Amino acid sequence: MTNWSNVIGRVSFVNCDPLFHGLNSNWDILPAPPAWLTGHLIRRDCLVAPIPTADYADNHSKFILLPDIGIASDGAVGSVLLFSNYELHDINDIALPTDSSTSKKLLMYLLKKLDIFPKTVEMGPDLDEMLNKCDAALLIGDRALDEAERRPELVKFDLGSEWKRVTGLPMVFAVFAASIESDNTNLQRAHNDLLSNAINFNSNKSYKDEVIDFTSERSSFSIDRVEKYFSQVTNILDDAAVKGLETFLDEVCGMEEPINWLKV
């Protein structure tokens, strides 16, 4: 039986591939949808996992965050998108997916800034079904990438771009969290291995090309599409991203307490 302290959770989407491709084989990997990973952490199914930023806000007393790494964008993210056949101010209701609390809260915050107050309905992330029942639909991850490529005329806005327009800051969609009761030595080992991969992806062309080829093959996205996406999404949190994270936690989630960072 696998020891939970040797397990790292990961989002099933391709946005985690630069962190997890070729990760030290001493780790076991638990792939899951974003919203499930929060529960896995709470149940001690894994040591560390990237969870929706809004879930961290809701459970911040239970978690510590690993610095430097996450899932973020400085502008367009390409995989958190609002789709509709209507113009924004003509949208009366929106279908929201069940797989990410961050994107749902972010969308409603951004629409409020535009004086748009639609009704919302939660349902499975199937664009056709969502648009059959509602004027607009929110999709995240690989599904959003796929639908945007097939039907670009339906994309009304990219939530990363809109957040950047409103705040001037990057948007951090997911943070790497762990139980506050976890062993710090294990957490520092996980942090080092994940951050090393993220840095290697940005600085080592051979490794980057290897990851892009792997992601293209497993996802069916073209190499050009994967390259573009990996130029939009980042797994490294710089000072501006941390400021964006703090702003989202405060203004959107109402979290007043400071972030509890792992000391490394």
PDB file of C-alpha atoms in Angstrom:
ATOM      1  CA  MET A   1       0.000   0.000   0.000  1.00  0.00           C
ATOM      2  CA  THR A   2       1.365   3.443  -0.977  1.00  0.00           C
ATOM      3  CA  ASN A   3       2.309   5.740   1.894  1.00  0.00           C
ATOM      4  CA  TRP A   4       0.401   9.027   1.474  1.00  0.00           C
ATOM      5  CA  SER A   5       3.513  10.997   2.410  1.00  0.00           C
ATOM      6  CA  ASN A   6       5.145   9.809  -0.830  1.00  0.00           C
ATOM      7  CA  VAL A   7       2.187  10.817  -3.006  1.00  0.00           C
ATOM      8  CA  ILE A   8       1.869  14.096  -4.911  1.00  0.00           C
ATOM      9  CA  GLY A   9      -1.498  14.994  -6.398  1.00  0.00           C
ATOM     10  CA  ARG A  10      -1.704  16.578  -9.825  1.00  0.00           C
ATOM     11  CA  VAL A  11      -4.389  18.140 -11.961  1.00  0.00           C
ATOM     12  CA  SER A  12      -5.268  15.832 -14.843  1.00  0.00           C
ATOM     13  CA  PHE A  13      -4.994  18.743 -17.313  1.00  0.00           C
ATOM     14  CA  VAL A  14      -1.896  19.362 -19.447  1.00  0.00           C
ATOM     15  CA  ASN A  15      -1.028  22.530 -17.488  1.00  0.00           C
ATOM     16  CA  CYS A  16       0.841  20.391 -14.946  1.00  0.00           C
ATOM     17  CA  ASP A  17       2.980  18.497 -17.459  1.00  0.00           C
ATOM     18  CA  PRO A  18       6.053  20.788 -17.131  1.00  0.00           C
ATOM     19  CA  LEU A  19       6.114  20.051 -13.392  1.00  0.00           C
ATOM     20  CA  PHE A  20       5.439  16.326 -13.478  1.00  0.00           C
ATOM     21  CA  HIS A  21       7.107  15.026 -16.631  1.00  0.00           C
ATOM     22  CA  GLY A  22      10.129  13.031 -15.508  1.00  0.00           C
ATOM     23  CA  LEU A  23       9.528  13.805 -11.818  1.00  0.00           C
ATOM     24  CA  ASN A  24      11.710  11.798  -9.431  1.00  0.00           C
ATOM     25  CA  SER A  25      10.398   8.216  -9.440  1.00  0.00           C
ATOM     26  CA  ASN A  26      10.436   8.139  -5.624  1.00  0.00           C
ATOM     27  CA  TRP A  27       7.112   9.977  -5.813  1.00  0.00           C
ATOM     28  CA  ASP A  28       3.783   8.339  -6.589  1.00  0.00           C
ATOM     29  CA  ILE A  29       1.391  10.557  -8.570  1.00  0.00           C
ATOM     30  CA  LEU A  30      -2.344  10.909  -7.924  1.00  0.00           C
ATOM     31  CA  PRO A  31      -4.087  12.526 -10.939  1.00  0.00           C
ATOM     32  CA  ALA A  32      -7.530  14.040 -10.325  1.00  0.00           C
ATOM     33  CA  PRO A  33      -9.801  16.960 -11.284  1.00  0.00           C
ATOM     34  CA  PRO A  34      -8.923  20.209  -9.462  1.00  0.00           C
ATOM     35  CA  ALA A  35     -11.879  20.149  -7.066  1.00  0.00           C
ATOM     36  CA  TRP A  36     -11.172  16.552  -6.011  1.00  0.00           C
ATOM     37  CA  LEU A  37      -7.598  17.293  -4.997  1.00  0.00           C
ATOM     38  CA  THR A  38      -8.702  19.423  -2.051  1.00  0.00           C
ATOM     39  CA  GLY A  39     -10.577  16.442  -0.630  1.00  0.00           C
ATOM     40  CA  HIS A  40      -7.619  14.163  -1.259  1.00  0.00           C
ATOM     41  CA  LEU A  41      -5.408  16.506   0.792  1.00  0.00           C
ATOM     42  CA  ILE A  42      -7.893  16.707   3.647  1.00  0.00           C
ATOM     43  CA  ARG A  43      -8.257  12.899   3.717  1.00  0.00           C
ATOM     44  CA  ARG A  44      -4.459  12.454   3.641  1.00  0.00           C
ATOM     45  CA  ASP A  45      -4.487  10.632   0.318  1.00  0.00           C
ATOM     46  CA  CYS A  46      -1.457  12.688  -0.726  1.00  0.00           C
ATOM     47  CA  LEU A  47       1.213  14.923   0.752  1.00  0.00           C
ATOM     48  CA  VAL A  48       0.975  17.847  -1.676  1.00  0.00           C
ATOM     49  CA  ALA A  49      -1.422  18.827  -4.454  1.00  0.00           C
ATOM     50  CA  PRO A  50      -2.305  21.818  -6.645  1.00  0.00           C
ATOM     51  CA  ILE A  51      -5.751  22.874  -5.435  1.00  0.00           C
ATOM     52  CA  PRO A  52      -8.052  25.666  -6.633  1.00  0.00           C
ATOM     53  CA  THR A  53      -6.979  28.941  -5.047  1.00  0.00           C
ATOM     54  CA  ALA A  54     -10.520  29.526  -3.787  1.00  0.00           C
ATOM     55  CA  ASP A  55     -10.399  26.161  -1.993  1.00  0.00           C
ATOM     56  CA  TYR A  56      -7.265  27.303  -0.201  1.00  0.00           C
ATOM     57  CA  ALA A  57      -9.146  30.390   0.967  1.00  0.00           C
ATOM     58  CA  ASP A  58     -11.967  28.204   2.314  1.00  0.00           C
ATOM     59  CA  ASN A  59      -9.554  25.848   4.110  1.00  0.00           C
ATOM     60  CA  HIS A  60      -6.560  28.056   4.832  1.00  0.00           C
ATOM     61  CA  SER A  61      -6.428  27.115   8.517  1.00  0.00           C
ATOM     62  CA  LYS A  62      -5.753  23.494   7.490  1.00  0.00           C
ATOM     63  CA  PHE A  63      -3.146  24.097   4.793  1.00  0.00           C
ATOM     64  CA  ILE A  64       0.346  25.409   4.209  1.00  0.00           C
ATOM     65  CA  LEU A  65       1.403  26.563   0.728  1.00  0.00           C
ATOM     66  CA  LEU A  66       4.586  25.654  -1.126  1.00  0.00           C
ATOM     67  CA  PRO A  67       6.216  28.855  -2.425  1.00  0.00           C
ATOM     68  CA  ASP A  68       7.373  29.529  -5.981  1.00  0.00           C
ATOM     69  CA  ILE A  69       5.064  27.050  -7.783  1.00  0.00           C
ATOM     70  CA  GLY A  70       1.441  27.036  -8.898  1.00  0.00           C
ATOM     71  CA  ILE A  71      -0.710  27.348 -12.004  1.00  0.00           C
ATOM     72  CA  ALA A  72      -0.891  30.948 -13.165  1.00  0.00           C
ATOM     73  CA  SER A  73      -0.948  33.336 -16.101  1.00  0.00           C
ATOM     74  CA  ASP A  74       0.130  36.918 -16.638  1.00  0.00           C
ATOM     75  CA  GLY A  75      -2.721  37.811 -18.965  1.00  0.00           C
ATOM     76  CA  ALA A  76      -4.435  35.341 -21.276  1.00  0.00           C
ATOM     77  CA  VAL A  77      -4.408  31.793 -19.907  1.00  0.00           C
ATOM     78  CA  GLY A  78      -6.137  30.109 -22.850  1.00  0.00           C
ATOM     79  CA  SER A  79      -7.842  27.472 -20.715  1.00  0.00           C
ATOM     80  CA  VAL A  80     -10.323  29.369 -18.519  1.00  0.00           C
ATOM     81  CA  LEU A  81     -12.872  30.747 -20.945  1.00  0.00           C
ATOM     82  CA  LEU A  82     -16.424  32.036 -21.170  1.00  0.00           C
ATOM     83  CA  PHE A  83     -18.297  30.794 -24.247  1.00  0.00           C
ATOM     84  CA  SER A  84     -21.538  32.204 -25.665  1.00  0.00           C
ATOM     85  CA  ASN A  85     -23.531  32.950 -28.798  1.00  0.00           C
ATOM     86  CA  TYR A  86     -24.525  36.270 -27.201  1.00  0.00           C
ATOM     87  CA  GLU A  87     -22.762  39.526 -26.416  1.00  0.00           C
ATOM     88  CA  LEU A  88     -21.766  39.846 -22.755  1.00  0.00           C
ATOM     89  CA  HIS A  89     -24.496  42.296 -21.737  1.00  0.00           C
ATOM     90  CA  ASP A  90     -27.162  40.101 -23.352  1.00  0.00           C
ATOM     91  CA  ILE A  91     -26.288  37.074 -21.210  1.00  0.00           C
ATOM     92  CA  ASN A  92     -29.003  36.223 -18.689  1.00  0.00           C
ATOM     93  CA  ASP A  93     -27.745  32.892 -17.365  1.00  0.00           C
ATOM     94  CA  ILE A  94     -24.452  30.986 -17.291  1.00  0.00           C
ATOM     95  CA  ALA A  95     -23.715  27.292 -16.959  1.00  0.00           C
ATOM     96  CA  LEU A  96     -20.849  26.735 -14.540  1.00  0.00           C
ATOM     97  CA  PRO A  97     -18.799  23.527 -14.405  1.00  0.00           C
ATOM     98  CA  THR A  98     -18.472  21.596 -11.176  1.00  0.00           C
ATOM     99  CA  ASP A  99     -14.700  21.149 -11.379  1.00  0.00           C
ATOM    100  CA  SER A 100     -13.167  24.441 -10.180  1.00  0.00           C
ATOM    101  CA  SER A 101     -14.224  26.837  -7.454  1.00  0.00           C
ATOM    102  CA  THR A 102     -11.587  29.419  -8.403  1.00  0.00           C
ATOM    103  CA  SER A 103     -12.835  29.971 -11.947  1.00  0.00           C
ATOM    104  CA  LYS A 104     -16.455  30.280 -10.844  1.00  0.00           C
ATOM    105  CA  LYS A 105     -15.666  32.892  -8.195  1.00  0.00           C
ATOM    106  CA  LEU A 106     -13.369  34.746 -10.560  1.00  0.00           C
ATOM    107  CA  LEU A 107     -15.974  34.836 -13.317  1.00  0.00           C
ATOM    108  CA  MET A 108     -18.684  36.263 -11.083  1.00  0.00           C
ATOM    109  CA  TYR A 109     -16.268  38.880  -9.712  1.00  0.00           C
ATOM    110  CA  LEU A 110     -15.251  39.981 -13.216  1.00  0.00           C
ATOM    111  CA  LEU A 111     -18.839  40.116 -14.473  1.00  0.00           C
ATOM    112  CA  LYS A 112     -19.841  42.201 -11.469  1.00  0.00           C
ATOM    113  CA  LYS A 113     -17.114  44.676 -12.438  1.00  0.00           C
ATOM    114  CA  LEU A 114     -18.902  44.952 -15.809  1.00  0.00           C
ATOM    115  CA  ASP A 115     -22.322  45.399 -14.134  1.00  0.00           C
ATOM    116  CA  ILE A 116     -23.463  42.002 -15.392  1.00  0.00           C
ATOM    117  CA  PHE A 117     -25.412  39.851 -12.919  1.00  0.00           C
ATOM    118  CA  PRO A 118     -26.526  36.610 -14.595  1.00  0.00           C
ATOM    119  CA  LYS A 119     -28.210  33.636 -12.982  1.00  0.00           C
ATOM    120  CA  THR A 120     -25.979  30.577 -12.678  1.00  0.00           C
ATOM    121  CA  VAL A 121     -26.570  26.849 -13.093  1.00  0.00           C
ATOM    122  CA  GLU A 122     -24.029  24.165 -12.200  1.00  0.00           C
ATOM    123  CA  MET A 123     -23.739  21.255 -14.594  1.00  0.00           C
ATOM    124  CA  GLY A 124     -21.262  18.898 -16.214  1.00  0.00           C
ATOM    125  CA  PRO A 125     -18.621  20.462 -18.497  1.00  0.00           C
ATOM    126  CA  ASP A 126     -20.216  19.662 -21.857  1.00  0.00           C
ATOM    127  CA  LEU A 127     -20.327  22.828 -23.971  1.00  0.00           C
ATOM    128  CA  ASP A 128     -23.205  21.825 -26.251  1.00  0.00           C
ATOM    129  CA  GLU A 129     -25.405  20.810 -23.344  1.00  0.00           C
ATOM    130  CA  MET A 130     -24.439  23.904 -21.365  1.00  0.00           C
ATOM    131  CA  LEU A 131     -25.293  26.264 -24.228  1.00  0.00           C
ATOM    132  CA  ASN A 132     -28.547  24.428 -24.892  1.00  0.00           C
ATOM    133  CA  LYS A 133     -29.683  25.304 -21.372  1.00  0.00           C
ATOM    134  CA  CYS A 134     -27.995  28.659 -20.755  1.00  0.00           C
ATOM    135  CA  ASP A 135     -26.876  31.745 -22.665  1.00  0.00           C
ATOM    136  CA  ALA A 136     -23.216  31.198 -21.756  1.00  0.00           C
ATOM    137  CA  ALA A 137     -20.880  28.551 -20.385  1.00  0.00           C
ATOM    138  CA  LEU A 138     -17.641  28.530 -18.425  1.00  0.00           C
ATOM    139  CA  LEU A 139     -15.070  25.851 -19.247  1.00  0.00           C
ATOM    140  CA  ILE A 140     -11.616  25.222 -17.830  1.00  0.00           C
ATOM    141  CA  GLY A 141      -8.588  23.123 -18.622  1.00  0.00           C
ATOM    142  CA  ASP A 142      -8.195  20.867 -21.639  1.00  0.00           C
ATOM    143  CA  ARG A 143     -11.898  21.082 -22.516  1.00  0.00           C
ATOM    144  CA  ALA A 144     -11.638  24.864 -22.801  1.00  0.00           C
ATOM    145  CA  LEU A 145      -8.530  24.569 -24.973  1.00  0.00           C
ATOM    146  CA  ASP A 146     -10.229  22.051 -27.240  1.00  0.00           C
ATOM    147  CA  GLU A 147     -13.498  23.971 -27.639  1.00  0.00           C
ATOM    148  CA  ALA A 148     -11.693  27.272 -28.237  1.00  0.00           C
ATOM    149  CA  GLU A 149      -9.723  25.670 -31.041  1.00  0.00           C
ATOM    150  CA  ARG A 150     -12.828  24.143 -32.621  1.00  0.00           C
ATOM    151  CA  ARG A 151     -15.189  27.086 -32.092  1.00  0.00           C
ATOM    152  CA  PRO A 152     -13.191  30.281 -31.511  1.00  0.00           C
ATOM    153  CA  GLU A 153     -16.181  32.447 -32.461  1.00  0.00           C
ATOM    154  CA  LEU A 154     -17.902  31.426 -29.202  1.00  0.00           C
ATOM    155  CA  VAL A 155     -15.129  32.667 -26.897  1.00  0.00           C
ATOM    156  CA  LYS A 156     -16.345  35.832 -25.184  1.00  0.00           C
ATOM    157  CA  PHE A 157     -13.438  36.359 -22.863  1.00  0.00           C
ATOM    158  CA  ASP A 158     -10.397  34.769 -21.298  1.00  0.00           C
ATOM    159  CA  LEU A 159     -10.586  35.120 -17.511  1.00  0.00           C
ATOM    160  CA  GLY A 160      -6.818  35.535 -17.208  1.00  0.00           C
ATOM    161  CA  SER A 161      -6.884  38.473 -19.618  1.00  0.00           C
ATOM    162  CA  GLU A 162      -9.847  40.080 -17.886  1.00  0.00           C
ATOM    163  CA  TRP A 163      -8.260  39.734 -14.420  1.00  0.00           C
ATOM    164  CA  LYS A 164      -5.087  41.348 -15.768  1.00  0.00           C
ATOM    165  CA  ARG A 165      -7.134  44.199 -17.266  1.00  0.00           C
ATOM    166  CA  VAL A 166      -8.968  44.820 -13.992  1.00  0.00           C
ATOM    167  CA  THR A 167      -6.072  44.428 -11.532  1.00  0.00           C
ATOM    168  CA  GLY A 168      -2.910  44.758 -13.599  1.00  0.00           C
ATOM    169  CA  LEU A 169      -1.690  41.538 -11.969  1.00  0.00           C
ATOM    170  CA  PRO A 170      -1.168  37.871 -12.882  1.00  0.00           C
ATOM    171  CA  MET A 171      -3.893  35.401 -11.899  1.00  0.00           C
ATOM    172  CA  VAL A 172      -3.016  32.346  -9.813  1.00  0.00           C
ATOM    173  CA  PHE A 173      -5.616  29.676 -10.515  1.00  0.00           C
ATOM    174  CA  ALA A 174      -4.141  26.923  -8.342  1.00  0.00           C
ATOM    175  CA  VAL A 175      -1.682  26.717  -5.462  1.00  0.00           C
ATOM    176  CA  PHE A 176       0.377  23.797  -4.190  1.00  0.00           C
ATOM    177  CA  ALA A 177      -0.953  23.030  -0.720  1.00  0.00           C
ATOM    178  CA  ALA A 178      -0.277  20.533   2.054  1.00  0.00           C
ATOM    179  CA  SER A 179      -1.682  19.796   5.486  1.00  0.00           C
ATOM    180  CA  ILE A 180      -0.181  22.002   8.188  1.00  0.00           C
ATOM    181  CA  GLU A 181       0.593  18.778  10.062  1.00  0.00           C
ATOM    182  CA  SER A 182       2.834  17.434   7.268  1.00  0.00           C
ATOM    183  CA  ASP A 183       6.514  16.761   7.856  1.00  0.00           C
ATOM    184  CA  ASN A 184       8.514  19.785   6.715  1.00  0.00           C
ATOM    185  CA  THR A 185      11.391  17.680   5.404  1.00  0.00           C
ATOM    186  CA  ASN A 186       9.067  15.830   3.027  1.00  0.00           C
ATOM    187  CA  LEU A 187       7.444  19.094   1.941  1.00  0.00           C
ATOM    188  CA  GLN A 188      10.821  20.672   1.232  1.00  0.00           C
ATOM    189  CA  ARG A 189      11.793  17.614  -0.838  1.00  0.00           C
ATOM    190  CA  ALA A 190       8.555  17.877  -2.855  1.00  0.00           C
ATOM    191  CA  HIS A 191       9.057  21.614  -3.304  1.00  0.00           C
ATOM    192  CA  ASN A 192      12.618  21.138  -4.515  1.00  0.00           C
ATOM    193  CA  ASP A 193      11.714  18.424  -7.046  1.00  0.00           C
ATOM    194  CA  LEU A 194       8.708  20.287  -8.475  1.00  0.00           C
ATOM    195  CA  LEU A 195      10.461  23.654  -8.633  1.00  0.00           C
ATOM    196  CA  SER A 196      13.513  22.061 -10.270  1.00  0.00           C
ATOM    197  CA  ASN A 197      11.287  20.734 -13.060  1.00  0.00           C
ATOM    198  CA  ALA A 198       9.589  24.120 -13.500  1.00  0.00           C
ATOM    199  CA  ILE A 199      12.943  25.911 -13.738  1.00  0.00           C
ATOM    200  CA  ASN A 200      14.299  23.238 -16.077  1.00  0.00           C
ATOM    201  CA  PHE A 201      11.303  23.687 -18.373  1.00  0.00           C
ATOM    202  CA  ASN A 202      12.030  27.411 -18.677  1.00  0.00           C
ATOM    203  CA  SER A 203      15.791  27.144 -19.063  1.00  0.00           C
ATOM    204  CA  ASN A 204      16.509  23.822 -20.798  1.00  0.00           C
ATOM    205  CA  LYS A 205      15.306  23.761 -24.409  1.00  0.00           C
ATOM    206  CA  SER A 206      15.861  20.015 -24.741  1.00  0.00           C
ATOM    207  CA  TYR A 207      13.676  19.285 -21.707  1.00  0.00           C
ATOM    208  CA  LYS A 208      11.062  21.808 -22.830  1.00  0.00           C
ATOM    209  CA  ASP A 209      10.847  20.222 -26.295  1.00  0.00           C
ATOM    210  CA  GLU A 210      10.549  16.786 -24.687  1.00  0.00           C
ATOM    211  CA  VAL A 211       7.637  17.943 -22.517  1.00  0.00           C
ATOM    212  CA  ILE A 212       5.897  19.635 -25.460  1.00  0.00           C
ATOM    213  CA  ASP A 213       6.214  16.482 -27.583  1.00  0.00           C
ATOM    214  CA  PHE A 214       4.896  14.340 -24.719  1.00  0.00           C
ATOM    215  CA  THR A 215       1.967  16.686 -24.057  1.00  0.00           C
ATOM    216  CA  SER A 216       1.058  16.906 -27.742  1.00  0.00           C
ATOM    217  CA  GLU A 217       1.073  13.127 -28.080  1.00  0.00           C
ATOM    218  CA  ARG A 218      -1.035  12.443 -24.988  1.00  0.00           C
ATOM    219  CA  SER A 219      -3.523  15.268 -25.542  1.00  0.00           C
ATOM    220  CA  SER A 220      -3.946  15.271 -29.345  1.00  0.00           C
ATOM    221  CA  PHE A 221      -3.224  19.036 -29.354  1.00  0.00           C
ATOM    222  CA  SER A 222      -0.759  20.080 -32.055  1.00  0.00           C
ATOM    223  CA  ILE A 223       2.798  20.947 -31.067  1.00  0.00           C
ATOM    224  CA  ASP A 224       2.126  24.578 -32.076  1.00  0.00           C
ATOM    225  CA  ARG A 225      -0.956  24.693 -29.835  1.00  0.00           C
ATOM    226  CA  VAL A 226       0.929  23.226 -26.889  1.00  0.00           C
ATOM    227  CA  GLU A 227       3.818  25.671 -27.382  1.00  0.00           C
ATOM    228  CA  LYS A 228       1.390  28.582 -27.409  1.00  0.00           C
ATOM    229  CA  TYR A 229      -0.409  27.325 -24.320  1.00  0.00           C
ATOM    230  CA  PHE A 230       2.827  26.842 -22.392  1.00  0.00           C
ATOM    231  CA  SER A 231       3.749  30.428 -23.272  1.00  0.00           C
ATOM    232  CA  GLN A 232       0.506  31.558 -21.598  1.00  0.00           C
ATOM    233  CA  VAL A 233       0.306  29.354 -18.502  1.00  0.00           C
ATOM    234  CA  THR A 234       3.195  29.242 -16.030  1.00  0.00           C
ATOM    235  CA  ASN A 235       4.048  27.029 -13.071  1.00  0.00           C
ATOM    236  CA  ILE A 236       6.438  29.510 -11.455  1.00  0.00           C
ATOM    237  CA  LEU A 237       5.119  32.188  -9.098  1.00  0.00           C
ATOM    238  CA  ASP A 238       7.173  35.372  -9.158  1.00  0.00           C
ATOM    239  CA  ASP A 239       6.623  38.414  -6.924  1.00  0.00           C
ATOM    240  CA  ALA A 240       3.903  39.815  -9.209  1.00  0.00           C
ATOM    241  CA  ALA A 241       2.057  36.475  -9.185  1.00  0.00           C
ATOM    242  CA  VAL A 242       2.189  36.385  -5.384  1.00  0.00           C
ATOM    243  CA  LYS A 243       0.696  39.890  -5.323  1.00  0.00           C
ATOM    244  CA  GLY A 244      -2.027  38.699  -7.696  1.00  0.00           C
ATOM    245  CA  LEU A 245      -2.666  35.721  -5.440  1.00  0.00           C
ATOM    246  CA  GLU A 246      -2.963  37.924  -2.368  1.00  0.00           C
ATOM    247  CA  THR A 247      -5.340  40.250  -4.215  1.00  0.00           C
ATOM    248  CA  PHE A 248      -7.582  37.379  -5.325  1.00  0.00           C
ATOM    249  CA  LEU A 249      -7.689  35.862  -1.839  1.00  0.00           C
ATOM    250  CA  ASP A 250      -8.568  39.236  -0.299  1.00  0.00           C
ATOM    251  CA  GLU A 251     -10.884  40.876  -2.835  1.00  0.00           C
ATOM    252  CA  VAL A 252     -12.607  37.844  -4.343  1.00  0.00           C
ATOM    253  CA  CYS A 253     -12.530  35.288  -1.510  1.00  0.00           C
ATOM    254  CA  GLY A 254     -12.611  37.645   1.498  1.00  0.00           C
ATOM    255  CA  MET A 255      -9.610  35.973   3.155  1.00  0.00           C
ATOM    256  CA  GLU A 256      -8.013  38.511   5.476  1.00  0.00           C
ATOM    257  CA  GLU A 257      -5.326  36.331   7.044  1.00  0.00           C
ATOM    258  CA  PRO A 258      -1.819  36.255   5.540  1.00  0.00           C
ATOM    259  CA  ILE A 259      -0.791  33.264   3.453  1.00  0.00           C
ATOM    260  CA  ASN A 260       0.927  30.514   5.444  1.00  0.00           C
ATOM    261  CA  TRP A 261       3.997  29.715   3.300  1.00  0.00           C
ATOM    262  CA  LEU A 262       6.320  26.780   3.822  1.00  0.00           C
ATOM    263  CA  LYS A 263       9.778  28.020   4.827  1.00  0.00           C
ATOM    264  CA  VAL A 264      12.365  26.626   2.407  1.00  0.00           C
TER     265      VAL A 264
END
